[in-house]
Short mmCIF file of C-alpha atoms and ligand atoms in Angstrom, two decimals:
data_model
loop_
_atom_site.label_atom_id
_atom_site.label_comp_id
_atom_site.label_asym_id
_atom_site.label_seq_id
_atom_site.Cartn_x
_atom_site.Cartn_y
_atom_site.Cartn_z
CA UNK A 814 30.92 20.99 9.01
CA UNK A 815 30.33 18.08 10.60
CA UNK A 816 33.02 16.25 8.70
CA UNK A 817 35.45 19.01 10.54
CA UNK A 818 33.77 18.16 13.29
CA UNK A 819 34.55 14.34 13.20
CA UNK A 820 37.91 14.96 12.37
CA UNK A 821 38.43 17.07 15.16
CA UNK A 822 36.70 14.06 17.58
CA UNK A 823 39.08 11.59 15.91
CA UNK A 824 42.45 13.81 16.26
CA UNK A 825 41.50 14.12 20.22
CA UNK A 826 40.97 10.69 20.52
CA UNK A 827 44.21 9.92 18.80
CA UNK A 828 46.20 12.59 21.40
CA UNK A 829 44.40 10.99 24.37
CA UNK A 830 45.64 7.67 23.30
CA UNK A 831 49.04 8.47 23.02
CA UNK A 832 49.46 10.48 26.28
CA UNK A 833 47.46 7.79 27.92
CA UNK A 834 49.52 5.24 26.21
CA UNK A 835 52.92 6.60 27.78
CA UNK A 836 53.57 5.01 31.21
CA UNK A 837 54.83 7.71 34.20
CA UNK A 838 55.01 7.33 37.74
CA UNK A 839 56.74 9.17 40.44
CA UNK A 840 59.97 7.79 42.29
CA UNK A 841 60.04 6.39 45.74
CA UNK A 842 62.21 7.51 48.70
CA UNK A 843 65.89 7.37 47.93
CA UNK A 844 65.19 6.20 44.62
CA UNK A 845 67.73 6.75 41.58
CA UNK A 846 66.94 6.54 37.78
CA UNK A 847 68.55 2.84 37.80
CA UNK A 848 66.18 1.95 40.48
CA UNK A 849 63.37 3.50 38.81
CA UNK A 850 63.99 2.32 35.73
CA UNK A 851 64.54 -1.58 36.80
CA UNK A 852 61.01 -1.02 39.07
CA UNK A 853 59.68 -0.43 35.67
CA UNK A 854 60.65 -3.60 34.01
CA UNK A 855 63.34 -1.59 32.22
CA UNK A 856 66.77 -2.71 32.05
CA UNK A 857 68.64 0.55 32.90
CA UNK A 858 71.43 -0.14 30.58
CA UNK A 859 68.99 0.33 27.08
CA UNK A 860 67.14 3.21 28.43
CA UNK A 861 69.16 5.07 30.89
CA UNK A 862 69.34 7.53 28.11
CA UNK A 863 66.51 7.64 26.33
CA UNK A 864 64.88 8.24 30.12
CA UNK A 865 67.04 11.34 30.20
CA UNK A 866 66.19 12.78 27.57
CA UNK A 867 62.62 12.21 28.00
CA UNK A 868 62.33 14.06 31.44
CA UNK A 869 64.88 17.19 30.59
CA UNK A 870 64.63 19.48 33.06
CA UNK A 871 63.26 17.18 35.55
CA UNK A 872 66.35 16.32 37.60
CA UNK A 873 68.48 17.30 40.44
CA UNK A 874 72.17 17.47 40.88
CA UNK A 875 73.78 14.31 38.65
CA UNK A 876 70.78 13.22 37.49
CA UNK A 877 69.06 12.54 40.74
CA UNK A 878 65.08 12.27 40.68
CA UNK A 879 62.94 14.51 42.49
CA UNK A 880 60.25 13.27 45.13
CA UNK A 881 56.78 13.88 44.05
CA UNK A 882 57.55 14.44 40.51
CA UNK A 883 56.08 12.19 37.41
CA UNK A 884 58.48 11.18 35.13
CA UNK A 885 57.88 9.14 31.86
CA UNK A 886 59.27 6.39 31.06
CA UNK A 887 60.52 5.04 27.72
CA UNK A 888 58.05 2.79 26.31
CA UNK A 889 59.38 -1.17 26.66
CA UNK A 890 60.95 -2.03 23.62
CA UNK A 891 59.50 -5.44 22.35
CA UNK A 892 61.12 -8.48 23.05
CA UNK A 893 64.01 -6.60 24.14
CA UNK A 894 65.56 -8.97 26.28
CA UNK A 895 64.40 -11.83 25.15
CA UNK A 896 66.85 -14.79 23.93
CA UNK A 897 66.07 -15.47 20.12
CA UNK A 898 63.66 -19.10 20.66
CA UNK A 899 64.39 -21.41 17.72
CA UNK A 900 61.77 -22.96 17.22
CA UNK A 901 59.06 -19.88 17.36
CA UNK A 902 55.48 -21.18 17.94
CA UNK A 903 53.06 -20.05 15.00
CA UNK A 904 50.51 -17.71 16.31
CA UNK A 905 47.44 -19.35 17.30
CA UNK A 906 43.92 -18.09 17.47
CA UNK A 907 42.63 -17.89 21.23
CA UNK A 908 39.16 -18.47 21.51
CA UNK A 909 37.33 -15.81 24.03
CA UNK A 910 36.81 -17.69 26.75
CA UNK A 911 38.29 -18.01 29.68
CA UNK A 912 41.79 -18.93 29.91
CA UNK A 913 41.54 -21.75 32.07
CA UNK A 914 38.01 -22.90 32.98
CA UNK A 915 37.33 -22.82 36.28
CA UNK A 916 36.85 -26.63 37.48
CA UNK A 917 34.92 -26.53 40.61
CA UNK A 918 37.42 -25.23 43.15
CA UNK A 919 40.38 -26.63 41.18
CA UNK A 920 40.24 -30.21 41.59
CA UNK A 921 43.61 -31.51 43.83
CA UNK A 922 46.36 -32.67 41.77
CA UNK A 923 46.25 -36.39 42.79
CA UNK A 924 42.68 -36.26 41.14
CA UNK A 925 43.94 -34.44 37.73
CA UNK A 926 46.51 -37.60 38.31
CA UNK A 927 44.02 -39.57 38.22
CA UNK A 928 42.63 -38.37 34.83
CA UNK A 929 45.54 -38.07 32.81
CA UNK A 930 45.68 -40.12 30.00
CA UNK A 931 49.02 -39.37 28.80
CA UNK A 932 51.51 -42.45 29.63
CA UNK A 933 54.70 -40.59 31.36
CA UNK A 934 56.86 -42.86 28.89
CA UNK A 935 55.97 -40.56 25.69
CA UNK A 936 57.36 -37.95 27.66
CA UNK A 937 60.99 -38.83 27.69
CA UNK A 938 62.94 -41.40 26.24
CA UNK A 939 64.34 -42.17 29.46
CA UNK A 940 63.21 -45.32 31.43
CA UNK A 941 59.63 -44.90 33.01
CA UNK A 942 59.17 -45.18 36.58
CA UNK A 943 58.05 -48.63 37.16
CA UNK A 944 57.99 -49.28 41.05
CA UNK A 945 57.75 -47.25 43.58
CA UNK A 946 60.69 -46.67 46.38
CA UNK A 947 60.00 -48.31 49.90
CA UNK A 948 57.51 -46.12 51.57
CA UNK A 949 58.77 -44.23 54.43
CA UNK A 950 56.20 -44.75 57.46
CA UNK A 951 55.15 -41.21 57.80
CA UNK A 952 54.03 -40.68 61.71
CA UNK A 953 51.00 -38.60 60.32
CA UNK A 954 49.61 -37.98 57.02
CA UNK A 955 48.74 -33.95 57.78
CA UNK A 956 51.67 -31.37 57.77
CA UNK A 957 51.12 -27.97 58.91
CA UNK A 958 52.44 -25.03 57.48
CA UNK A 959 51.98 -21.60 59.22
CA UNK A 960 53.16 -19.60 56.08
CA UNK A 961 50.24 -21.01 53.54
CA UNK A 962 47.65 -18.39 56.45
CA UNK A 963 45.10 -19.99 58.42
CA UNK A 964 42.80 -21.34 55.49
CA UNK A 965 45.32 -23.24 54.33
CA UNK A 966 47.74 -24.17 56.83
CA UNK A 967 46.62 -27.48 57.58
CA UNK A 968 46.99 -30.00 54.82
CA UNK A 969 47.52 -33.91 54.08
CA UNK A 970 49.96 -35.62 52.71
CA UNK A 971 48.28 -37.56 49.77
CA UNK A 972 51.06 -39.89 48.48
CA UNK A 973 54.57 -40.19 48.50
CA UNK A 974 55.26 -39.32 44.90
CA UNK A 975 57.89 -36.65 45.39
CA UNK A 976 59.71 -38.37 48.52
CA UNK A 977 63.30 -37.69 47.70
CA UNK A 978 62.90 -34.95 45.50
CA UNK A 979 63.66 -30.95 47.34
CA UNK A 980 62.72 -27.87 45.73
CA UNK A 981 63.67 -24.39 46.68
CA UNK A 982 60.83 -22.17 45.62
CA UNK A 983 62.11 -18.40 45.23
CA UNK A 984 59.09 -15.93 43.95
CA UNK A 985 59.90 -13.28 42.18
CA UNK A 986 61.38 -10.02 43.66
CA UNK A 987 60.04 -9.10 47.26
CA UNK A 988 60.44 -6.62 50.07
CA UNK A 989 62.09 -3.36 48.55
CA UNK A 990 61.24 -4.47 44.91
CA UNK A 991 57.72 -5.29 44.08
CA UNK A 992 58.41 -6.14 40.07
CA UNK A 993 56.01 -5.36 37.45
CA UNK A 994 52.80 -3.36 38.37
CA UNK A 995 49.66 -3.78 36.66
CA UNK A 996 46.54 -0.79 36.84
CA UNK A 997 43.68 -2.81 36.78
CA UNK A 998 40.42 -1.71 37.72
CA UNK A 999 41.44 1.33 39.27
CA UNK A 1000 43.95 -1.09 41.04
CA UNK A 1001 48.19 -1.35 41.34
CA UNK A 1002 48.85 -4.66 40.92
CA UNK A 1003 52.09 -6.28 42.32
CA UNK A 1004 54.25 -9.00 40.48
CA UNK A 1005 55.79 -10.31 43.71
CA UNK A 1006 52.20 -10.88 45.09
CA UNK A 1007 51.08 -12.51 42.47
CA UNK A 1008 54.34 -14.83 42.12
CA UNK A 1009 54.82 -15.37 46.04
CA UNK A 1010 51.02 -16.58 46.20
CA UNK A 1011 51.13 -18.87 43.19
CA UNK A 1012 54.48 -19.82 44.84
CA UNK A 1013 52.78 -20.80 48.07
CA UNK A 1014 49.80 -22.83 46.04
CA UNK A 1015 52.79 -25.07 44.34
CA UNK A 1016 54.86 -25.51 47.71
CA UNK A 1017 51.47 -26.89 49.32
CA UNK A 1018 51.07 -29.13 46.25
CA UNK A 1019 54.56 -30.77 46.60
CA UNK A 1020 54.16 -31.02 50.56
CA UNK A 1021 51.26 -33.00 49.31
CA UNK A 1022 53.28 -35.56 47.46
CA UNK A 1023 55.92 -36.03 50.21
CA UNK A 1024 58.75 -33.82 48.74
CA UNK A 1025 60.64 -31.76 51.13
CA UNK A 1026 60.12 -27.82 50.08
CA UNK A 1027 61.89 -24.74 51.45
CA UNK A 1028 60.12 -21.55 50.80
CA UNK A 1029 62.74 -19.03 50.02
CA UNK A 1030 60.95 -16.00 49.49
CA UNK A 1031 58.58 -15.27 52.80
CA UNK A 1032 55.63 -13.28 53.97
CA UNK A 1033 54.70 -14.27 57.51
CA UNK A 1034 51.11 -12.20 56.48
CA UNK A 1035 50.30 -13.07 53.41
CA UNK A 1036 48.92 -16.22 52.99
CA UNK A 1037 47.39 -18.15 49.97
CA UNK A 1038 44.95 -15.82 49.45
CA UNK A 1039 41.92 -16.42 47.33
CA UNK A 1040 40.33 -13.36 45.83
CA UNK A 1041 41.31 -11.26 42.47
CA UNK A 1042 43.51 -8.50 44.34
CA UNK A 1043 46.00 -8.94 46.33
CA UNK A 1044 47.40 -6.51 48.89
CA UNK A 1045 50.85 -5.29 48.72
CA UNK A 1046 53.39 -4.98 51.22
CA UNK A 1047 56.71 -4.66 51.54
CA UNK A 1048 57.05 -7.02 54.36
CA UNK A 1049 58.85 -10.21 52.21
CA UNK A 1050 61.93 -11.43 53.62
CA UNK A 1051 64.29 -13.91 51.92
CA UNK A 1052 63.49 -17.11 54.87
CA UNK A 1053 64.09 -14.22 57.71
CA UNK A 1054 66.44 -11.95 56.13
CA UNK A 1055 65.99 -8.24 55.37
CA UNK A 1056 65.64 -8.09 51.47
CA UNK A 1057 67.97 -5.49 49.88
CA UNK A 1058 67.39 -2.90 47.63
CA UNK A 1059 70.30 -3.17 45.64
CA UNK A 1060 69.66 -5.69 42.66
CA UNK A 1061 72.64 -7.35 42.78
CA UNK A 1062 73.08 -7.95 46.43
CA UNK A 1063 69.53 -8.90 46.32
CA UNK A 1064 69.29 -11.69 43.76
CA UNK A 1065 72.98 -12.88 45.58
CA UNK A 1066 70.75 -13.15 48.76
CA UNK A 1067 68.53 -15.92 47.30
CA UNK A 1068 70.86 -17.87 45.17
CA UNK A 1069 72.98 -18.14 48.43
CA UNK A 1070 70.25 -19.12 50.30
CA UNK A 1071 69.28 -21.87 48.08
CA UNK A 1072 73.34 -23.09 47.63
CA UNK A 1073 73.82 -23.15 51.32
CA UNK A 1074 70.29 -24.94 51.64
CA UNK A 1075 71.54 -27.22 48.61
CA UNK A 1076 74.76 -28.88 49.74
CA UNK A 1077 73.03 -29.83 53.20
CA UNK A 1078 70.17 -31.84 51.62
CA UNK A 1079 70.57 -35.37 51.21
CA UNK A 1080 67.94 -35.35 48.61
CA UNK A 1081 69.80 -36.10 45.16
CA UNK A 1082 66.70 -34.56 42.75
CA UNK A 1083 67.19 -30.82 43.94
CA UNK A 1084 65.02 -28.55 41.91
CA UNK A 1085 65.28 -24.21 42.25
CA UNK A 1086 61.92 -22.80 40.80
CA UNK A 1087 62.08 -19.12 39.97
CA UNK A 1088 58.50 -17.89 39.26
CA UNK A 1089 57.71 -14.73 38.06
CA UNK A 1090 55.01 -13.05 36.06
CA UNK A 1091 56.01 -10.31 33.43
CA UNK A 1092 55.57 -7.12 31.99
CA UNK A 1093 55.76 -6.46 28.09
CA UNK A 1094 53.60 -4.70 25.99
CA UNK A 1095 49.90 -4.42 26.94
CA UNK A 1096 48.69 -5.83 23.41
CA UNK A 1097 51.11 -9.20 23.70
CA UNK A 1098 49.00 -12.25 24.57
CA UNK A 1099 51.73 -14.41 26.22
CA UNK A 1100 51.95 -18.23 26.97
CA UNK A 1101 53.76 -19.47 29.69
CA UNK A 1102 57.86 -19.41 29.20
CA UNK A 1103 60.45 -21.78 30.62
CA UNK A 1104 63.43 -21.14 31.20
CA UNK A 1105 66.26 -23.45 31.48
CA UNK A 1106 69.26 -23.26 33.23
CA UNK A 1107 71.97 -22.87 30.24
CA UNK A 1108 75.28 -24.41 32.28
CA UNK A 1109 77.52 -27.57 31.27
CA UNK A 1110 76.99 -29.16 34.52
CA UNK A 1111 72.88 -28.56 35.31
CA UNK A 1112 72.00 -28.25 31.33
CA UNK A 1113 70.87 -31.44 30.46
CA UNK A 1114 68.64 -31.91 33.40
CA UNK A 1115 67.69 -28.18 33.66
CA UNK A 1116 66.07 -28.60 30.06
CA UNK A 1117 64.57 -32.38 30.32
CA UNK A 1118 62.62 -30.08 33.19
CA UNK A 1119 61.44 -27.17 31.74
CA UNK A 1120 59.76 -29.83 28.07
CA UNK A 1121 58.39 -31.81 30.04
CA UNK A 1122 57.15 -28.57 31.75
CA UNK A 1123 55.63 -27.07 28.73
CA UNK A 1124 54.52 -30.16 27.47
CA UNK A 1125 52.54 -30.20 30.43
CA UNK A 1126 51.26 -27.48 30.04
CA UNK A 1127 50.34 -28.07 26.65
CA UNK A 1128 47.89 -31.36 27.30
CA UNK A 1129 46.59 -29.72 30.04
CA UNK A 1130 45.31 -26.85 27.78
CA UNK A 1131 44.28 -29.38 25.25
CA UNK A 1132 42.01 -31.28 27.85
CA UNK A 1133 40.58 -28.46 29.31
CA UNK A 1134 40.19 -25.81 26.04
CA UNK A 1135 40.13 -28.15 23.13
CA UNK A 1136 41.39 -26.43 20.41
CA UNK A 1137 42.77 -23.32 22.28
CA UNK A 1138 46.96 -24.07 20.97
CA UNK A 1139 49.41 -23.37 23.42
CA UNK A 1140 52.52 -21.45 22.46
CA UNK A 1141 54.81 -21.78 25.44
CA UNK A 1142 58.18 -21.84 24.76
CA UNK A 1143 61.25 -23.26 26.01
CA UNK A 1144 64.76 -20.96 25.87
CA UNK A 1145 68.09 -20.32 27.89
CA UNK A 1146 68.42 -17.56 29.74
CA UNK A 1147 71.11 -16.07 30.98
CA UNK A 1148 70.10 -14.87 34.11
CA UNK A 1149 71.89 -14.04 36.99
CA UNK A 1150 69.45 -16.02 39.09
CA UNK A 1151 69.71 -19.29 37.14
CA UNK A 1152 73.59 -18.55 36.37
CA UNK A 1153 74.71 -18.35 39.90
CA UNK A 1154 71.91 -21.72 41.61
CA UNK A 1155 74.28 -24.52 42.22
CA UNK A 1156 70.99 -27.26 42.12
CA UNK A 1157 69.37 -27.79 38.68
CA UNK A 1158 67.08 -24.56 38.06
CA UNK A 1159 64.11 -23.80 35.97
CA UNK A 1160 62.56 -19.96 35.64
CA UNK A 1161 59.45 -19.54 34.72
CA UNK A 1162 57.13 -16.67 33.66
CA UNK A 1163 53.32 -17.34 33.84
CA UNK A 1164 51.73 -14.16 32.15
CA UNK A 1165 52.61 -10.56 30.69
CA UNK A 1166 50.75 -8.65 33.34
CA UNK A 1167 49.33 -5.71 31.24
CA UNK A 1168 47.75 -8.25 28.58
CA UNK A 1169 43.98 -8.06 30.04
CA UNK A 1170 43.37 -11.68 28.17
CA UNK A 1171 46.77 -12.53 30.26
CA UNK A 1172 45.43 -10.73 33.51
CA UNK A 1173 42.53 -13.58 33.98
CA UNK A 1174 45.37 -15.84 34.23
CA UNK A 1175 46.62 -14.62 37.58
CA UNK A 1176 43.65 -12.28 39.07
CA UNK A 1177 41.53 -15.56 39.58
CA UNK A 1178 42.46 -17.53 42.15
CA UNK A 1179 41.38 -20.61 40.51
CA UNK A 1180 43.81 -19.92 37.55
CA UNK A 1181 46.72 -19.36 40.03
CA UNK A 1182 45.55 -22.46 41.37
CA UNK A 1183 45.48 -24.36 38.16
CA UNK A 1184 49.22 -22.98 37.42
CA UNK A 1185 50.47 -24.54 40.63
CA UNK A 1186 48.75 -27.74 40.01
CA UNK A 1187 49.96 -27.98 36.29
CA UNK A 1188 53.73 -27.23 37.66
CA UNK A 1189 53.05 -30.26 40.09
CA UNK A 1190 52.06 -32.30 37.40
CA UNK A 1191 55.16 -31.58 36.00
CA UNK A 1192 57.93 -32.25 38.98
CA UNK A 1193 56.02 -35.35 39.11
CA UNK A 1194 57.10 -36.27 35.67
CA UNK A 1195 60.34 -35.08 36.13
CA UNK A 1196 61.28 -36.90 39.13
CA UNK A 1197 59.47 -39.97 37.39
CA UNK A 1198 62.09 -39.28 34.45
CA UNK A 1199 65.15 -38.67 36.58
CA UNK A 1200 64.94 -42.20 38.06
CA UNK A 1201 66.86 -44.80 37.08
ZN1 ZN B 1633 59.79 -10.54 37.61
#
């Protein structure tokens, strides 16, 4: 009897976790299954079909989605379109604890600097930096920048380190397109709010060091905010434009931005940073991946970047969670992003959003922090590196 019984228990719990395990959601205004689909982190192409056949009888004339109806979609197929990495990273046991200790507000980067005991020539086999350029008499040491919101706004210029080098930050989706979404805690969770405010943390880093930095992808509201969820909006522009909806036209927006911006900078070290955050499957613990730019002219320079990137990364994980492994890799992409940015481009995805040991990565502010400061760390090599 009570055998049947526990059965029964077990078979419910089984059919709860599969429903519960299928992701739906309804479609926005004016939204079409391609839309919908590449909302949902899923290329249209692989499961335009599969989508169809999973919501028969659900459509309108050709397909089209009805308002206020829940559709399901396909489950993410793993590693679907990701590049085949070479040299796969054996899998390492994570300790439970938190993924990047919280150092007392996140220390600034000149002080982690300060700390690092790793000599930039075991980095690359190119020269190390020995002196330092002529420093340009800066009027003021304090910059001001209304987009960082009013906490943040104000901040000094520590050093000179990155005079000379330009970067062209562009974070991930925007306006019509919010990216991956995340339930947590009752909570929708967007990519591009996420991205655009670790964005802002690394701009305000490199303004620190002297570099010059145009912040592609804007919010004139949204701030650097500190706090575990962020608000979304809609409200991103690409540096004043209107974002569009369509993909294409969209990602054309930015990379023309940043060419345009390019090939009127003086600054020889030109760097576009793509950030984004991800969404696989919720069970995948991810590292951070870098992406490098795979085209004859940018490819040598486009991959010193993203090593010394991860190996960043990699000591700075060793310092502060002895122990922990890092399994970051570094791969080509072929994205249309990276494929079509005339300056030297790395792409970068921080975290699978769904992956609740991943989540702590980008819900805390000090973790967003630390990412920004750990990408700093690395320009500074770079740039270091790219001197002669
Ligand atoms: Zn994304």
């Amino acid at each position: 009897m009570s055998f049947t019984r526990n059965c029964f228990i077990l078979v419910c719990l089984f059919v709860t976790f599969f429903t519960y395990a299928q992701e739906r959601d309804k479609p926005r205004n004016g939204e079409g299954v391609h839309a919908f689909l590449r909302r949902h982190n899923r290329d249209d192409n692989q499961y335009y079909q599969k989508f169809i056949k999973l919501n028969k009888g659900k459509f309108g004339k050709k397909n089209a989605l009805l308002s206020g109806v829940v559709y399901v979609l396909p489950p993410i197929a793993e590693d679907s379109n990701k590049p085949k990495v070479s040299n796969v990273p054996k899998v390492l046991e994570i300790p439970d604890v938190q993924d990047i200790p919280d150092e007392q507000n996140m220390p600034d980067v000149r002080n982690e600097l300060d700390t690092l005991d790793i000599n930039v020539s075991e980095l690359s086999e190119e020269p190390d930096y020995v002196e330092q350029q002529p420093v340009k008499n800066k009027k003021s040491k304090a910059g001001y920048q209304p987009l960082f919101g009013q906490k943040y706004a104000d901040y000094t210029i520590l050093d000179n380190e990155l005079d000379g080098a330009c970067f062209f930050l562009s974070s991930g989706h925007g306006g019509p397109d919010c990216g991956a979404i995340a339930k947590v805690d009752g909570r929708e969770l967007h990519e591009d709010e996420y991205a655009y405010d670790i964005t802002l943390r690394l701009a305000r880093n490199l303004l620190q060091h002297g570099a010059t930095v145009y912040i592609i992808i804007q919010d004139s509201n949204d701030g650097i905010r500190d706090g575990k969820y962020l608000n979304n909006s809609r409200k991103e522009t690409c540096m004043g434009a209107k974002i569009p909806l369509n993909q294409v036209a969209r990602l054309q927006q930015r990379t023309d931005k940043i060419n345009s911006l390019s090939r009127k900078s003086k600054e020889k070290y030109q760097r576009a940073v793509f950030i984004h955050l991800d969404s696989r499957s919720k069970k995948k613990q991810l590292d951070v991946f870098f992406y490098y730019q795979d085209k004859p002219e940018n490819r040598k320079k486009s991959l010193r970047l993203a090593e010394t990137m991860r190996r960043t990364f990699e000591d700075r994980y060793e310092k502060n969670q002895p122990g922990r492994g890092f399994s970051g890799t570094v791969s080509p992409r072929n994205l249309a992003v990276i494929r079509n940015t005339e300056p030297v481009s790395i792409f970068m995805e921080l975290a699978n959003m769904q992956n609740t040991f991943d989540q702590r990565r980008y819900i805390l502010d000090n973790n967003r922090q630390a990412l920004a400061n750990w990408m700093t760390l690395g320009f500074i090599r770079d740039y270091r590196n790219s001197r002669p």
